[in-house]
XYZ file of C-alpha atoms in Angstrom:
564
model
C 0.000 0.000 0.000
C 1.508 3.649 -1.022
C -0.081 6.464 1.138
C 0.720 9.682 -0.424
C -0.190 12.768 2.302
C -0.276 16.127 1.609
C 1.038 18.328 4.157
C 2.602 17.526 7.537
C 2.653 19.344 10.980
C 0.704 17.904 13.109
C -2.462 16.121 11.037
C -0.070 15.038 8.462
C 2.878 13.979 10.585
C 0.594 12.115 13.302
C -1.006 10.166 10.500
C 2.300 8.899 8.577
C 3.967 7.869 11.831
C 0.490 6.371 13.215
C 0.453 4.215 9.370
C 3.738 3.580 10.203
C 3.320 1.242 13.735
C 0.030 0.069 11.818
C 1.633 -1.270 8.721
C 5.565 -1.785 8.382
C 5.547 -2.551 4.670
C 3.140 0.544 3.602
C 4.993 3.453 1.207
C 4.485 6.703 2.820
C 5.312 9.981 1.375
C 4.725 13.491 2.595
C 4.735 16.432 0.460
C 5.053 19.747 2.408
C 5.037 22.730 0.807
C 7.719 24.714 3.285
C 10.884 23.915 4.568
C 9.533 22.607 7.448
C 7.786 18.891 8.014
C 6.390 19.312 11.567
C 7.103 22.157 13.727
C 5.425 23.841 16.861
C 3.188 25.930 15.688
C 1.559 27.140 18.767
C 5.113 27.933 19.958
C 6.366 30.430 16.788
C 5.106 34.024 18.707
C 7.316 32.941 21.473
C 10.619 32.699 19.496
C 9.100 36.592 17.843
C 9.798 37.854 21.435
C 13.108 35.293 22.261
C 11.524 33.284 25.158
C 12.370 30.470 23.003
C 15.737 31.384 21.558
C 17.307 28.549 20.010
C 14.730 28.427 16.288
C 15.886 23.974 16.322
C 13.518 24.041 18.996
C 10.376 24.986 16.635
C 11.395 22.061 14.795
C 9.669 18.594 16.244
C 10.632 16.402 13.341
C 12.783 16.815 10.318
C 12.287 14.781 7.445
C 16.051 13.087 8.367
C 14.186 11.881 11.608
C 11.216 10.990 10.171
C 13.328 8.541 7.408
C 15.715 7.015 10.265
C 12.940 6.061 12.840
C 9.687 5.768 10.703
C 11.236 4.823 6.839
C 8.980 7.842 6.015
C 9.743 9.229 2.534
C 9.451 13.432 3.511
C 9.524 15.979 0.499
C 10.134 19.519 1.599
C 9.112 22.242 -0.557
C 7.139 20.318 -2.653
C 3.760 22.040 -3.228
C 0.931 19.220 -4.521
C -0.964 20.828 -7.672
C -3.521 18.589 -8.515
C -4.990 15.367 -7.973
C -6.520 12.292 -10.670
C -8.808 10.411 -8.381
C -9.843 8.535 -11.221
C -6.225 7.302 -11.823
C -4.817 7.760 -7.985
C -2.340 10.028 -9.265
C -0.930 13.483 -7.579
C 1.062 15.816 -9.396
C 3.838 17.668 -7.873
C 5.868 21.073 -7.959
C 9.511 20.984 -6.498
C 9.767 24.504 -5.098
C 13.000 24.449 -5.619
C 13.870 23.551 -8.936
C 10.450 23.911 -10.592
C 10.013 20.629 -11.908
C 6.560 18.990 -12.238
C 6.151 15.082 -11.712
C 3.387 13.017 -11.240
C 3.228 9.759 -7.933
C 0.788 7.426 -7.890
C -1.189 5.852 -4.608
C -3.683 3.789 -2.997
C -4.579 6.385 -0.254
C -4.244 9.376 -0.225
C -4.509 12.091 3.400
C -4.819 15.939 2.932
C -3.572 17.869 5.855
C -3.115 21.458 4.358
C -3.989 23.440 7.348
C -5.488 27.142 7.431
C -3.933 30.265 5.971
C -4.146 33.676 7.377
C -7.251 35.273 6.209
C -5.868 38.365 4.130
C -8.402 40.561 3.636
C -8.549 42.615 0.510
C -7.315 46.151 2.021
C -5.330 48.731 -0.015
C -1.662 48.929 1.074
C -1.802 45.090 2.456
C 1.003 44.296 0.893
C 3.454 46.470 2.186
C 6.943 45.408 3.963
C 5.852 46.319 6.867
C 2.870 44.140 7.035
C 3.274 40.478 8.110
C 1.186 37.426 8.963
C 1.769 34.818 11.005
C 1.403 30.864 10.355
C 4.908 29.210 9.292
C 8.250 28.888 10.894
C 8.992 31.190 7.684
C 6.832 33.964 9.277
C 8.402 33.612 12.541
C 11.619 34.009 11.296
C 10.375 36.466 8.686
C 8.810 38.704 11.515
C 12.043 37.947 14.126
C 14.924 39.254 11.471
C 12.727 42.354 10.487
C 12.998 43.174 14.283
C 16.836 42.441 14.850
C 17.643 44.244 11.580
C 15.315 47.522 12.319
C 14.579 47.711 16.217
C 10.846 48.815 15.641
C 9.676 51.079 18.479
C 5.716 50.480 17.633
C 3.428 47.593 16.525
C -0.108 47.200 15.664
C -1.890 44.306 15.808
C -4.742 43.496 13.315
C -7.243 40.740 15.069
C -7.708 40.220 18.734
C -7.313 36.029 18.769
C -4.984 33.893 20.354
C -2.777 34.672 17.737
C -2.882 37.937 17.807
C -2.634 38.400 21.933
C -0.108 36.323 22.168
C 2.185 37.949 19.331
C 1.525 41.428 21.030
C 2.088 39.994 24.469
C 5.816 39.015 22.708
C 6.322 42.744 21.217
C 5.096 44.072 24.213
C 7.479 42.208 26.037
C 10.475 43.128 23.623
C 9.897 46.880 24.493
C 7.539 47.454 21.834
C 4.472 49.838 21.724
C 1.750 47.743 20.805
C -1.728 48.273 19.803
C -4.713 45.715 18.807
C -7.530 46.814 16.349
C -10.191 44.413 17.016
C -13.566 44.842 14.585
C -15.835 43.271 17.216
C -16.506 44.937 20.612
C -14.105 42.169 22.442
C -11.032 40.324 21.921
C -11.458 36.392 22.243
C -14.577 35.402 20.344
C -13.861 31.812 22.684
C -15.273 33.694 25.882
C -17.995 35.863 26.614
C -18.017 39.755 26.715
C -18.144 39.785 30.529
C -15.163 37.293 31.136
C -12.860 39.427 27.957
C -13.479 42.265 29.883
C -11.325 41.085 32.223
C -8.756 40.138 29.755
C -8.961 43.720 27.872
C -8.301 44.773 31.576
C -5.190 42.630 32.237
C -3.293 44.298 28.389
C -4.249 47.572 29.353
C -2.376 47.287 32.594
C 0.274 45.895 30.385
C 0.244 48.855 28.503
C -1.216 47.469 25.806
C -3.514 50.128 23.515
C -6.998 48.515 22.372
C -9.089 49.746 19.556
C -12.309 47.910 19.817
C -14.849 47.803 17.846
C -12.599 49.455 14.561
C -12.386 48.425 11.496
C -9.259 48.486 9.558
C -10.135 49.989 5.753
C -6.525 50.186 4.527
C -2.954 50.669 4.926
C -0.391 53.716 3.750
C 3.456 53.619 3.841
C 4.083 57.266 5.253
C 8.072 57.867 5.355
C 9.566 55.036 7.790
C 6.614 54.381 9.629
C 3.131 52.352 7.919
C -0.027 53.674 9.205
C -3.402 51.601 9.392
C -6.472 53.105 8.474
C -9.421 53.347 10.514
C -13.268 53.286 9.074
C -13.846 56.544 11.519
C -10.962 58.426 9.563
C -8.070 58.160 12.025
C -5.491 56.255 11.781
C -2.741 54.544 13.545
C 1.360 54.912 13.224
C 3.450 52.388 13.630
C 6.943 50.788 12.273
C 5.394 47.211 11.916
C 1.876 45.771 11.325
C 1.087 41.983 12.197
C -2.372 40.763 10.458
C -4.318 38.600 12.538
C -7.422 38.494 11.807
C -7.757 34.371 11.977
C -7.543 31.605 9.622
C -9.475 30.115 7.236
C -9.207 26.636 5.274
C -6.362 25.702 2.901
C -9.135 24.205 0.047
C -7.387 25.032 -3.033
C -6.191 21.532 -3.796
C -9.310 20.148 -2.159
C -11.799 22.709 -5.117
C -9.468 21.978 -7.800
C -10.127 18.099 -7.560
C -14.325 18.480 -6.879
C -14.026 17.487 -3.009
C -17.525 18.412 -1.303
C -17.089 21.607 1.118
C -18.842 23.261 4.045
C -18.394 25.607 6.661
C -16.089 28.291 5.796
C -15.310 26.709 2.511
C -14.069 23.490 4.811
C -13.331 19.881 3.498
C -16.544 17.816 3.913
C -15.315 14.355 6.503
C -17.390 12.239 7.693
C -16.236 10.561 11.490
C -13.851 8.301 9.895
C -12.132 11.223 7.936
C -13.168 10.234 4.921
C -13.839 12.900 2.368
C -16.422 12.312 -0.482
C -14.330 11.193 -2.848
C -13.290 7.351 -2.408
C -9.784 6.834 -0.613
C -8.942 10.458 -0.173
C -9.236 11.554 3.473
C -8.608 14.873 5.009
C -7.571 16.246 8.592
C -6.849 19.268 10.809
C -7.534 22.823 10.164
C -9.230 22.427 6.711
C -11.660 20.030 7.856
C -15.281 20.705 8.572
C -16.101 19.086 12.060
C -18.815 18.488 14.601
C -19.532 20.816 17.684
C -19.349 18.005 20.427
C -21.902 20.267 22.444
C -24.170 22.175 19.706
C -23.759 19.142 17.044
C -23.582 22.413 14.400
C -20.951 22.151 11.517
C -17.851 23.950 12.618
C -14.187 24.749 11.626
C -11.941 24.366 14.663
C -8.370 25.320 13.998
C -6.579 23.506 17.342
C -3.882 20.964 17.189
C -4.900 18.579 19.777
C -8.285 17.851 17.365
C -6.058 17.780 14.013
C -3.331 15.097 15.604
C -6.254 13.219 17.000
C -7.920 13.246 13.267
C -4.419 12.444 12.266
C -4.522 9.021 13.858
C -7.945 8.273 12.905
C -7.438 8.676 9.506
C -4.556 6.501 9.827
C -6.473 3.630 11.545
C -9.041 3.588 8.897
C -6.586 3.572 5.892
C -4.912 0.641 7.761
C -8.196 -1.308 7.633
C -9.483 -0.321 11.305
C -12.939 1.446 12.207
C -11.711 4.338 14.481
C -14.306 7.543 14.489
C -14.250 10.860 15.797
C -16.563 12.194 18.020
C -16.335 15.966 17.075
C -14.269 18.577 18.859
C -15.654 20.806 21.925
C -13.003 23.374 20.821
C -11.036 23.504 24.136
C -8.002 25.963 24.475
C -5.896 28.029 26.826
C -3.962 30.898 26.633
C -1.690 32.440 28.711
C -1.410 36.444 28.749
C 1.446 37.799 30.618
C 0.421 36.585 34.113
C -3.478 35.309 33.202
C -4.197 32.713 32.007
C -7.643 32.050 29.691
C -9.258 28.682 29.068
C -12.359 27.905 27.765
C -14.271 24.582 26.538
C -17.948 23.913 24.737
C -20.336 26.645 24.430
C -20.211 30.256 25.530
C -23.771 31.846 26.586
C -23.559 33.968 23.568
C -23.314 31.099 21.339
C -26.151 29.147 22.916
C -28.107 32.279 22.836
C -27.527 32.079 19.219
C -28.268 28.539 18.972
C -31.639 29.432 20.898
C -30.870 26.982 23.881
C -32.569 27.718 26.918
C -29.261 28.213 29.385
C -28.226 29.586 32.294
C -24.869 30.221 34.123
C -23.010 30.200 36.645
C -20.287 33.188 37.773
C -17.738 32.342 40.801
C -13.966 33.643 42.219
C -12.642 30.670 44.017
C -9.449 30.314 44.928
C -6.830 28.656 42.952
C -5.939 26.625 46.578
C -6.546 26.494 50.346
C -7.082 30.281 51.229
C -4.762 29.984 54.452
C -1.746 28.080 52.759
C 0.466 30.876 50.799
C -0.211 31.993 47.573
C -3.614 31.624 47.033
C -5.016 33.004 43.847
C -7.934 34.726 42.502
C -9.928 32.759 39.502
C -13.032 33.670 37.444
C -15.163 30.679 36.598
C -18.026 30.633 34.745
C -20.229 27.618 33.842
C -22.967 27.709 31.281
C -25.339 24.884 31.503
C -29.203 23.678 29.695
C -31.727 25.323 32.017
C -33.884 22.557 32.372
C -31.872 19.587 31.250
C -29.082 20.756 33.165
C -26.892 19.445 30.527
C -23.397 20.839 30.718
C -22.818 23.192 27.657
C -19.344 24.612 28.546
C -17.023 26.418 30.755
C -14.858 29.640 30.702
C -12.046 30.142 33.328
C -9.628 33.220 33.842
C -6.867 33.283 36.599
C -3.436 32.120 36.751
C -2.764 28.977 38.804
C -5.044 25.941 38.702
C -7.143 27.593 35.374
C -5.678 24.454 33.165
C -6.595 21.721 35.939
C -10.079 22.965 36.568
C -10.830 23.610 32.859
C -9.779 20.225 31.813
C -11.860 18.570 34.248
C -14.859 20.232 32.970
C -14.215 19.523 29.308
C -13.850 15.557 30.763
C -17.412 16.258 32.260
C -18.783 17.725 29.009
C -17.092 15.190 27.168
C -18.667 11.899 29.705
C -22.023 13.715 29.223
C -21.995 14.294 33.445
C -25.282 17.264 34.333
C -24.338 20.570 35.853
C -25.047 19.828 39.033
C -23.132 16.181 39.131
C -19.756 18.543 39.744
C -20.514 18.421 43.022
C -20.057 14.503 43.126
C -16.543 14.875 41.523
C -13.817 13.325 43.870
C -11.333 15.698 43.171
C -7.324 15.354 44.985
C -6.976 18.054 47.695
C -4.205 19.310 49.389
C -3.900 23.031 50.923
C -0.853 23.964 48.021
C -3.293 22.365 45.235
C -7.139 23.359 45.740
C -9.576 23.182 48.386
C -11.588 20.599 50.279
C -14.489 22.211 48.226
C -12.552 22.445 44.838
C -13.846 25.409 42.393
C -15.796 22.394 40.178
C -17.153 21.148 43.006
C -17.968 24.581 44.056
C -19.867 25.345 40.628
C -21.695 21.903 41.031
C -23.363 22.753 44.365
C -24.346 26.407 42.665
C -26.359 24.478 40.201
C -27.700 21.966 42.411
C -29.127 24.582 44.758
C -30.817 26.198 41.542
C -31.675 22.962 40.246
C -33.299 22.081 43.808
C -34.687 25.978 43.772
C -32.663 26.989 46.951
C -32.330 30.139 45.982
C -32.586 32.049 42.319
C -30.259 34.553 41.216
C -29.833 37.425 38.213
C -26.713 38.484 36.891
C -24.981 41.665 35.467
C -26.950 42.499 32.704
C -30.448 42.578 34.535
C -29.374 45.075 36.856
C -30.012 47.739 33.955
C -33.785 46.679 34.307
C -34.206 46.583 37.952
C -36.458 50.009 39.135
C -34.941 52.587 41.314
C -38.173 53.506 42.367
C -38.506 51.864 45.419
C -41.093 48.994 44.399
C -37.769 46.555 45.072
C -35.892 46.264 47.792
C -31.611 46.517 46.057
C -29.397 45.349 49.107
C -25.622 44.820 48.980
C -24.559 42.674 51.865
C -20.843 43.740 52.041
C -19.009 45.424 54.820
C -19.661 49.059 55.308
C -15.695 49.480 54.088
C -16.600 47.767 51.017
C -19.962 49.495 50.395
C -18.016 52.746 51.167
C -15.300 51.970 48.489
C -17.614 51.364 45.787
C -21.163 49.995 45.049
C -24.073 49.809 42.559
C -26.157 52.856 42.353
C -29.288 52.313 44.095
C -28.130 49.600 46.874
C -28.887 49.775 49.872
C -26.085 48.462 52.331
C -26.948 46.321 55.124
C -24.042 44.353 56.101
C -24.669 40.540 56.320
C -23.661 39.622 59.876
C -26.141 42.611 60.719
C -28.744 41.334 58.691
C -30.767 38.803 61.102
C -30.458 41.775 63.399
C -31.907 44.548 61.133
C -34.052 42.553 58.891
C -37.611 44.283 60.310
C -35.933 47.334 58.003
C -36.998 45.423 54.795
C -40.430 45.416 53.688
C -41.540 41.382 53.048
C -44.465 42.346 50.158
C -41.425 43.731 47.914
C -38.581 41.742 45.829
C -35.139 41.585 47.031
C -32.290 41.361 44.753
C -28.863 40.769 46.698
C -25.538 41.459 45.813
C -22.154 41.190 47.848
C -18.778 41.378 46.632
C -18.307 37.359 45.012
C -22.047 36.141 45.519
C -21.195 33.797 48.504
C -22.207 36.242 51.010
C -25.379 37.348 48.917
C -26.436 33.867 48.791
C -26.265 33.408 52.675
C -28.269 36.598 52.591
C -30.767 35.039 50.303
C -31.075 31.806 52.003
C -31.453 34.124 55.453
C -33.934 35.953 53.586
C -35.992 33.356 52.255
C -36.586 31.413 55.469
C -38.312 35.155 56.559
C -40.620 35.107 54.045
C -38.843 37.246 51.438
C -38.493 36.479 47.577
C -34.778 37.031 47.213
C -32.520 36.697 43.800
C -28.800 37.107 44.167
C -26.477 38.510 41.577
C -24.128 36.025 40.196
C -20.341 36.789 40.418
C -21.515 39.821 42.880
C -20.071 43.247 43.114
C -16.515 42.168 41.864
C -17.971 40.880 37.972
C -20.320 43.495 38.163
C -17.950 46.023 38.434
C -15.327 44.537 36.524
C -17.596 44.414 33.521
C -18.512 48.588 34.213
C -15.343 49.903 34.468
C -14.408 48.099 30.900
C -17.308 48.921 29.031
C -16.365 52.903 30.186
C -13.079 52.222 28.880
C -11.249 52.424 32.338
C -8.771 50.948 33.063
C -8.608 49.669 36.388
C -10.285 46.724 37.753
C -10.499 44.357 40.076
C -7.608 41.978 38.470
C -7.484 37.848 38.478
C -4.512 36.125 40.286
C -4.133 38.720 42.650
C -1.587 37.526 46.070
C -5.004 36.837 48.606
C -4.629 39.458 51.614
C-alpha cells in the first residue's frame, strides 16, 4: 500500500507515523510545501519575542528523523498541484527547482492546514505588514525586528494569535496596539469574562481599539499607518495581520471534493472525504460541535493530531471515528491565564438553547496556605436539562486543571449539578476541600433544587430605582463605602438577622455582595423570613469589573491577585 499525504505538521505527521506502527511494509510519502515537516506551531510568537531562543527548537521532526525512525519518505518544498482520483495520481511542484512530476497511490490524506485570512485592504502588501502561520513567518517577523529595532506595533485581530504575538512585542519593548472589529477580543469567551482580559493588556500597557475596522494601509516615510473606518489612523513601524484563519481548500476545489463551513473539506467521522480513498484532517476540515452538534471549523492541534490518527487507523483497515471537537483551548497572557471549553452563553443564545450560568472567584488553593489566587469561573449549563454546555475560566494557577476537568465532564455527558459529586485530589498547596468544580456543582444543584434564584450583570439595567424593590448589597460598610451599585442599599450581612424588620416582606429583594457567597447566605437568610430574594451572580466584583471596561477604564479588580 503507497499512502501519499499532503502536508505535515501535526495532522499530516501524526497520521504517517500512526500508518507507520500500523503497517511496516506501507509506502508513505509526505509532500510539504515549506521547509519545514512538523514544527510547533503554537510555539512560533514565542521565538518573535526570544523566550524560546534557540529556532531547532520549533522544529519537532525533520524529514532526516522521520526517514531514520519511521522509513517515512518526507519531500520539503514540494507544493501538490492537482490530484486524478480517477487514476490515484498526484502531481507535484519541487519549489525548488520547478520541476513537475506526477506519484501514484492507494490512499491518499490531505492535511493542508489554514492560511491567514488576508483581507482585501489597499496597502496590504506592504513590507511592513506580516502574517503569522509558518516557521517562515516567525523568522520572517524575528529578522525584520533584529535588523530595524521597531519602536511600535499594531496588531490586526484580537485572537490567540494575535494576543499572544503582542504579548511578545510588548514584552520586547515594543508599543503595541490591537484593532479588534468586534466589541471584544477572544470570540472563545464571553463579553463579561474578555473584559477582564482587555483589563489585564491595558495594565500591560497594551492600547486597544475595539470595535474598529481596519479599511486600509499607507506607507508614510519610515513608519506604515493603518487606516481606521472613523478616519483616524494609527502609526506604527510594523503591522502583524491577525485576523484568523481560514481553510487551505485550493487543492481540495481543484479536484471536486464536497465543502462546508467556511469553505471546509466535507469528513465524515472516519475522515473520509467524499471522494473514495482520499481523506482529510486538521484545520481544513469541517467538524462536529461536540456540544451544539452544528458544523464547525476548529483550527486547534490537539483535534487535528487526534484526526491524524484516525485517519490513519481507517486507511490501515481499522474502524476508528471521531466524536467531534468541543473546541477547548488556553492561553496564557502575561500573568493570566484564559481557558475555555464547549459553548459560551452567547453562542447558545444564538443557537436558541434555553441556558443559564453560573459566575464564581474561588481560589486557585486552600485560602490559608500561601499563595492563594484569585480565579473567574463561569459555567454555562441547559436550564432545564441541566446538561453541561461549557465552561470559561480566567486566573493564573489551577485555570488548566479545573478547565480540563470540565471539558472531561462535558465530554462523559456528566449534568451541571453532578460537579458536586466529583472526587477531586486536595491538598492546601493544590485546591480546596471544596474544589472550584465542586464549588460550581453545588451552585447548580441549589438552583436545580430551587434553593435560591439569582440574576446576573446584565439585569441590573432593568431593575427600578423607584422603590417597588428592595436593592441590598450585603458587604461590609468598608466595602460598600469603596464602591457599590447605584441604588443599593447596604446592610451588612452579619447585621442582617439583626436589622431585617428594616426590609419590607411584600417587595422583591435582589442581593448582591462582593463574590455572591455572602449574597447567597443573605438570600437563604432571607428566604426562610418570608422574602423572595434573587442574588447577583459573580456579585459586586464581575459586576464592576464588567462597568469599568465597558467605560473604557482601566482599572479593575484583576485575576490572580496575592489573597490578603
Amino acid at each position: 500500500m503507497k499512502v501519499i499525504i499532503v502536508g505535515g505538521v501535526a495532522g499530516g505527521a501524526s497520521a504517517a507515523a500512526r500508518i507507520r506502527r500500523l503497517n511496516e511494509a506501507a509506502e508513505i510519502v509526505i509532500f510539504e510545501k515549506s521547509k519545514y515537516v512538523s514544527y510547533a506551531n503554537c510555539g512560533l510568537p514565542y521565538y518573535i519575542g526570544d523566550v524560546i531562543g534557540d529556532p531547532a527548537r520549533l522544529t519537532v521532526q525533520t524529514p532526516e528523523s522521520l526517514w531514520s525512525r519511521f522509513r517515512i519518505k518526507v519531500r520539503v518544498s514540494h507544493e501538490v498541484i492537482d490530484v486524478d482520483a480517477n487514476e490515484k495520481r498526484v502531481k507535484v511542484r519541487d519549489l525548488t527547482s520547478g520541476e513537475v512530476f506526477e506519484e501514484s497511490y492507494d490512499k491518499l490524506l490531505l492535511s493542508p492546514g489554514a492560511k491567514p485570512f488576508i483581507p482585501d485592504l489597499p496597502g496590504v502588501d506592504s513590507e511592513k505588514i506580516f502574517t503569522l502561520r509558518t516557521v517562515e513567518d516567525t523568522f520572517k517577523i524575528h529578522d525584520f525586528i533584529e535588523k530595524n529595532a521597531p519602536q511600535s506595533a499594531v496588531i490586526v485581530g484580537g485572537g490567540y494569535i494575535g494576543i499572544e504575538v503582542a504579548e511578545n512585542l510588548k514584552e520586547r519593548g515594543l508599543a503595541v496596539t490591537i484593532v479588534q472589529k468586534p466589541d471584544q477580543l477572544m470570540n472563545t469567551i464571553d463579553y463579561d469574562m474578555a473584559t477582564f482580559v482587555h483589563s489585564k493588556l491595558r495594565s500591560k500597557g497594551i492600547e486597544l481599539k475595539l470595535s474598529s475596522n481596519v479599511v486600509g494601509f499607507k506607507n508614510e516615510n519610515e513608519s506604515i499607518a493603518t487606516l481606521l473606518d472613523d478616519v483616524t489612523s494609527l502609526a506604527s513601524d510594523m503591522v502583524i495581520l491577525a485576523a484568523g484563519v481560514i481553510p487551505e481548500n485550493s487543492l481540495a476545489t481543484k479536484i471536486g471534493l464536497a465543502t462546508g463551513v467556511r469553505g471546509s473539506i466535507v469528513v465524515n467521522d472516519r475522515m473520509e472525504t467524499s471522494v473514495p480513498d482520499i481523506y482529510a484532517v486538521g484545520d481544513a476540515v469541517q467538524v462536529k460541535h461536540f456540544v451544539s452538534e452544528q458544523d464547525a471549523s476548529i483550527a486547534l492541534a490537539g483535534p487535528a493530531n487526534k484526526q491524524g490518527r484516525i485517519a490513519a487507523d481507517n486507511i490501515c483497515g481499522g474502524d476508528s471515528r471521531y466524536q467531534g471537537s468541543l473546541g477547548t483551548s488556553i492561553i496564557k497572557i502575561f500573568d493570566m491565564t484564559v481557558a475555555a471549553t464547549g459553548l459560551t452563553e452567547k453562542a447558545a443564545r444564538d443557537l436558541k438553547m434555553d441556558y443559564e450560568s453560573v459566575a464564581l472567584f474561588p481560589h486557585s488553593h486552600a485560602d490559608y496556605y500561601p499563595g492563594s489566587k484569585t480565579m473567574i469561573m463561569k459555567v454555562v449549563f441547559e436550564r432545564n436539562t441541566f446538561k453541561l454546555l461549557g465552561a470559561q475560566i480566567i486566573g493564573s494557577e489551577g485555570v488548566d486543571k479545573r478547565l480540563d476537568i470540565l471539558s472531561v465532564a462535558i465530554n462523559a455527558g456528566l449534568s451541571a449539578d453532578k460537579l458536586q459529586s466529583l472526587d477531586l485530589a486536595y491538598a492546601p498547596p493544590y485546591s480546596s476541600a471544596k474544589d472550584p468544580v465542586n464549588m460550581a456543582g453545588f451552585m447548580i444543584d441549589n438552583i436545580r433544587k430551587n434553593i435560591f434564584k439569582q440574576y446576573h450583570w446584565y439585569d441590573d439595567a432593568a431593575l427600578p430605582r423607584d422603590g417597588s424593590v428592595i436593592l441590598l448589597d450585603v458587604r461590609t460598610a468598608h466595602e460598600y463605602a469603596k464602591g457599590h451599585i447605584e441604588g443599593y442599599i447596604n446592610v451588612p450581612l452579619d447585621e442582617l438577622r439583626d436589622r431585617i424588620d428594616e426590609l419590607d416582606k411584600d417587595k422583591k429583594v435582589y442581593v448582591t455582595c462582593q463574590s455572591g457567597m455572602r449574597g447567597y447566605i443573605a438570600c437563604r437568610i432571607l428566604a426562610q423570613h418570608s422574602f423572595d430574594c434573587c442574588n447577583m451572580s459573580g456579585g459586586y466584583m464581575f459586576y464592576s469589573g464588567v462597568m469599568r471596561e465597558k467605560s473604557l477604564a482601566i482599572e479593575t479588580y484583576p485575576c490572580g491577585i496575592e489573597k490578603n
